[in-house]
Amino acid sequence: MSPDKLIYMANQIATFFASRPRAEAVAGTAAHINDFWEPRMRRQLLALIDEGRAGLHPLVLEAAHEIRRPAEV
């Protein structure tokens, strides 16, 4: 999937949870990505975060430590 599409999707999730208390918003963002994104998508998102890719919502960046990192293939 294109990096821009992944960033857009992750940011949509974060925007949905943004109105909740911060801890709940972070946990909700991570939980949604863990529950509904396939490992390949999570791996690619985490790689974008690791490389410091611009454009990610602050909640996505804060939730990164709670997103399950799939095993490398």
JSON list of C-alpha atoms in Angstrom, two decimals:
[
{"chain": "A", "resi": 1, "resn": "MET", "atom": "CA", "xyz": [0.00, 0.00, 0.00]},
{"chain": "A", "resi": 2, "resn": "SER", "atom": "CA", "xyz": [1.27, 3.48, -0.67]},
{"chain": "A", "resi": 3, "resn": "PRO", "atom": "CA", "xyz": [2.77, 5.31, 2.31]},
{"chain": "A", "resi": 4, "resn": "ASP", "atom": "CA", "xyz": [0.42, 8.24, 1.77]},
{"chain": "A", "resi": 5, "resn": "LYS", "atom": "CA", "xyz": [-2.63, 5.95, 1.95]},
{"chain": "A", "resi": 6, "resn": "LEU", "atom": "CA", "xyz": [-1.39, 4.32, 5.18]},
{"chain": "A", "resi": 7, "resn": "ILE", "atom": "CA", "xyz": [-0.75, 7.71, 6.74]},
{"chain": "A", "resi": 8, "resn": "TYR", "atom": "CA", "xyz": [-4.21, 8.90, 5.67]},
{"chain": "A", "resi": 9, "resn": "MET", "atom": "CA", "xyz": [-5.88, 5.83, 7.16]},
{"chain": "A", "resi": 10, "resn": "ALA", "atom": "CA", "xyz": [-3.92, 6.01, 10.43]},
{"chain": "A", "resi": 11, "resn": "ASN", "atom": "CA", "xyz": [-4.70, 9.71, 10.75]},
{"chain": "A", "resi": 12, "resn": "GLN", "atom": "CA", "xyz": [-8.42, 9.04, 10.21]},
{"chain": "A", "resi": 13, "resn": "ILE", "atom": "CA", "xyz": [-8.37, 6.58, 13.11]},
{"chain": "A", "resi": 14, "resn": "ALA", "atom": "CA", "xyz": [-6.53, 9.06, 15.33]},
{"chain": "A", "resi": 15, "resn": "THR", "atom": "CA", "xyz": [-8.96, 11.84, 14.40]},
{"chain": "A", "resi": 16, "resn": "PHE", "atom": "CA", "xyz": [-11.88, 9.63, 15.44]},
{"chain": "A", "resi": 17, "resn": "PHE", "atom": "CA", "xyz": [-10.35, 9.04, 18.88]},
{"chain": "A", "resi": 18, "resn": "ALA", "atom": "CA", "xyz": [-8.99, 12.58, 19.33]},
{"chain": "A", "resi": 19, "resn": "SER", "atom": "CA", "xyz": [-12.04, 13.86, 21.24]},
{"chain": "A", "resi": 20, "resn": "ARG", "atom": "CA", "xyz": [-11.55, 11.30, 24.00]},
{"chain": "A", "resi": 21, "resn": "PRO", "atom": "CA", "xyz": [-9.25, 11.73, 27.01]},
{"chain": "A", "resi": 22, "resn": "ARG", "atom": "CA", "xyz": [-5.61, 11.44, 25.89]},
{"chain": "A", "resi": 23, "resn": "ALA", "atom": "CA", "xyz": [-4.85, 8.01, 27.38]},
{"chain": "A", "resi": 24, "resn": "GLU", "atom": "CA", "xyz": [-8.08, 6.57, 25.98]},
{"chain": "A", "resi": 25, "resn": "ALA", "atom": "CA", "xyz": [-7.38, 8.15, 22.57]},
{"chain": "A", "resi": 26, "resn": "VAL", "atom": "CA", "xyz": [-3.89, 6.64, 22.43]},
{"chain": "A", "resi": 27, "resn": "ALA", "atom": "CA", "xyz": [-5.11, 3.22, 23.53]},
{"chain": "A", "resi": 28, "resn": "GLY", "atom": "CA", "xyz": [-8.06, 3.33, 21.13]},
{"chain": "A", "resi": 29, "resn": "THR", "atom": "CA", "xyz": [-5.89, 4.27, 18.18]},
{"chain": "A", "resi": 30, "resn": "ALA", "atom": "CA", "xyz": [-3.43, 1.46, 18.89]},
{"chain": "A", "resi": 31, "resn": "ALA", "atom": "CA", "xyz": [-6.18, -1.08, 19.57]},
{"chain": "A", "resi": 32, "resn": "HIS", "atom": "CA", "xyz": [-7.97, -0.29, 16.33]},
{"chain": "A", "resi": 33, "resn": "ILE", "atom": "CA", "xyz": [-4.78, -0.67, 14.30]},
{"chain": "A", "resi": 34, "resn": "ASN", "atom": "CA", "xyz": [-3.88, -3.89, 16.14]},
{"chain": "A", "resi": 35, "resn": "ASP", "atom": "CA", "xyz": [-7.36, -5.37, 15.70]},
{"chain": "A", "resi": 36, "resn": "PHE", "atom": "CA", "xyz": [-8.13, -4.40, 12.12]},
{"chain": "A", "resi": 37, "resn": "TRP", "atom": "CA", "xyz": [-4.88, -3.92, 10.23]},
{"chain": "A", "resi": 38, "resn": "GLU", "atom": "CA", "xyz": [-3.11, -6.92, 8.76]},
{"chain": "A", "resi": 39, "resn": "PRO", "atom": "CA", "xyz": [0.51, -7.47, 9.84]},
{"chain": "A", "resi": 40, "resn": "ARG", "atom": "CA", "xyz": [1.89, -6.17, 6.56]},
{"chain": "A", "resi": 41, "resn": "MET", "atom": "CA", "xyz": [0.11, -2.82, 7.05]},
{"chain": "A", "resi": 42, "resn": "ARG", "atom": "CA", "xyz": [1.27, -2.52, 10.68]},
{"chain": "A", "resi": 43, "resn": "ARG", "atom": "CA", "xyz": [4.84, -3.36, 9.67]},
{"chain": "A", "resi": 44, "resn": "GLN", "atom": "CA", "xyz": [4.78, -0.68, 6.97]},
{"chain": "A", "resi": 45, "resn": "LEU", "atom": "CA", "xyz": [3.24, 1.94, 9.31]},
{"chain": "A", "resi": 46, "resn": "LEU", "atom": "CA", "xyz": [5.81, 1.25, 12.01]},
{"chain": "A", "resi": 47, "resn": "ALA", "atom": "CA", "xyz": [8.61, 1.52, 9.44]},
{"chain": "A", "resi": 48, "resn": "LEU", "atom": "CA", "xyz": [7.27, 4.94, 8.44]},
{"chain": "A", "resi": 49, "resn": "ILE", "atom": "CA", "xyz": [7.19, 6.00, 12.09]},
{"chain": "A", "resi": 50, "resn": "ASP", "atom": "CA", "xyz": [10.73, 4.64, 12.65]},
{"chain": "A", "resi": 51, "resn": "GLU", "atom": "CA", "xyz": [12.07, 6.64, 9.71]},
{"chain": "A", "resi": 52, "resn": "GLY", "atom": "CA", "xyz": [10.42, 9.82, 11.01]},
{"chain": "A", "resi": 53, "resn": "ARG", "atom": "CA", "xyz": [7.96, 10.20, 8.15]},
{"chain": "A", "resi": 54, "resn": "ALA", "atom": "CA", "xyz": [6.14, 13.54, 8.28]},
{"chain": "A", "resi": 55, "resn": "GLY", "atom": "CA", "xyz": [2.38, 13.90, 8.26]},
{"chain": "A", "resi": 56, "resn": "LEU", "atom": "CA", "xyz": [1.36, 11.46, 10.98]},
{"chain": "A", "resi": 57, "resn": "HIS", "atom": "CA", "xyz": [-1.16, 12.61, 13.58]},
{"chain": "A", "resi": 58, "resn": "PRO", "atom": "CA", "xyz": [0.43, 13.04, 17.04]},
{"chain": "A", "resi": 59, "resn": "LEU", "atom": "CA", "xyz": [-1.89, 10.33, 18.43]},
{"chain": "A", "resi": 60, "resn": "VAL", "atom": "CA", "xyz": [-0.53, 7.83, 15.91]},
{"chain": "A", "resi": 61, "resn": "LEU", "atom": "CA", "xyz": [3.01, 8.64, 16.98]},
{"chain": "A", "resi": 62, "resn": "GLU", "atom": "CA", "xyz": [2.09, 8.37, 20.65]},
{"chain": "A", "resi": 63, "resn": "ALA", "atom": "CA", "xyz": [0.27, 5.06, 20.06]},
{"chain": "A", "resi": 64, "resn": "ALA", "atom": "CA", "xyz": [3.21, 3.55, 18.17]},
{"chain": "A", "resi": 65, "resn": "HIS", "atom": "CA", "xyz": [4.64, 1.89, 21.28]},
{"chain": "A", "resi": 66, "resn": "GLU", "atom": "CA", "xyz": [1.32, 0.04, 21.76]},
{"chain": "A", "resi": 67, "resn": "ILE", "atom": "CA", "xyz": [1.00, -1.15, 18.16]},
{"chain": "A", "resi": 68, "resn": "ARG", "atom": "CA", "xyz": [2.06, -4.79, 17.85]},
{"chain": "A", "resi": 69, "resn": "ARG", "atom": "CA", "xyz": [5.15, -5.10, 15.69]},
{"chain": "A", "resi": 70, "resn": "PRO", "atom": "CA", "xyz": [4.80, -8.12, 13.38]},
{"chain": "A", "resi": 71, "resn": "ALA", "atom": "CA", "xyz": [7.75, -10.43, 12.88]},
{"chain": "A", "resi": 72, "resn": "GLU", "atom": "CA", "xyz": [9.90, -9.59, 9.90]},
{"chain": "A", "resi": 73, "resn": "VAL", "atom": "CA", "xyz": [9.49, -11.93, 6.94]}
]
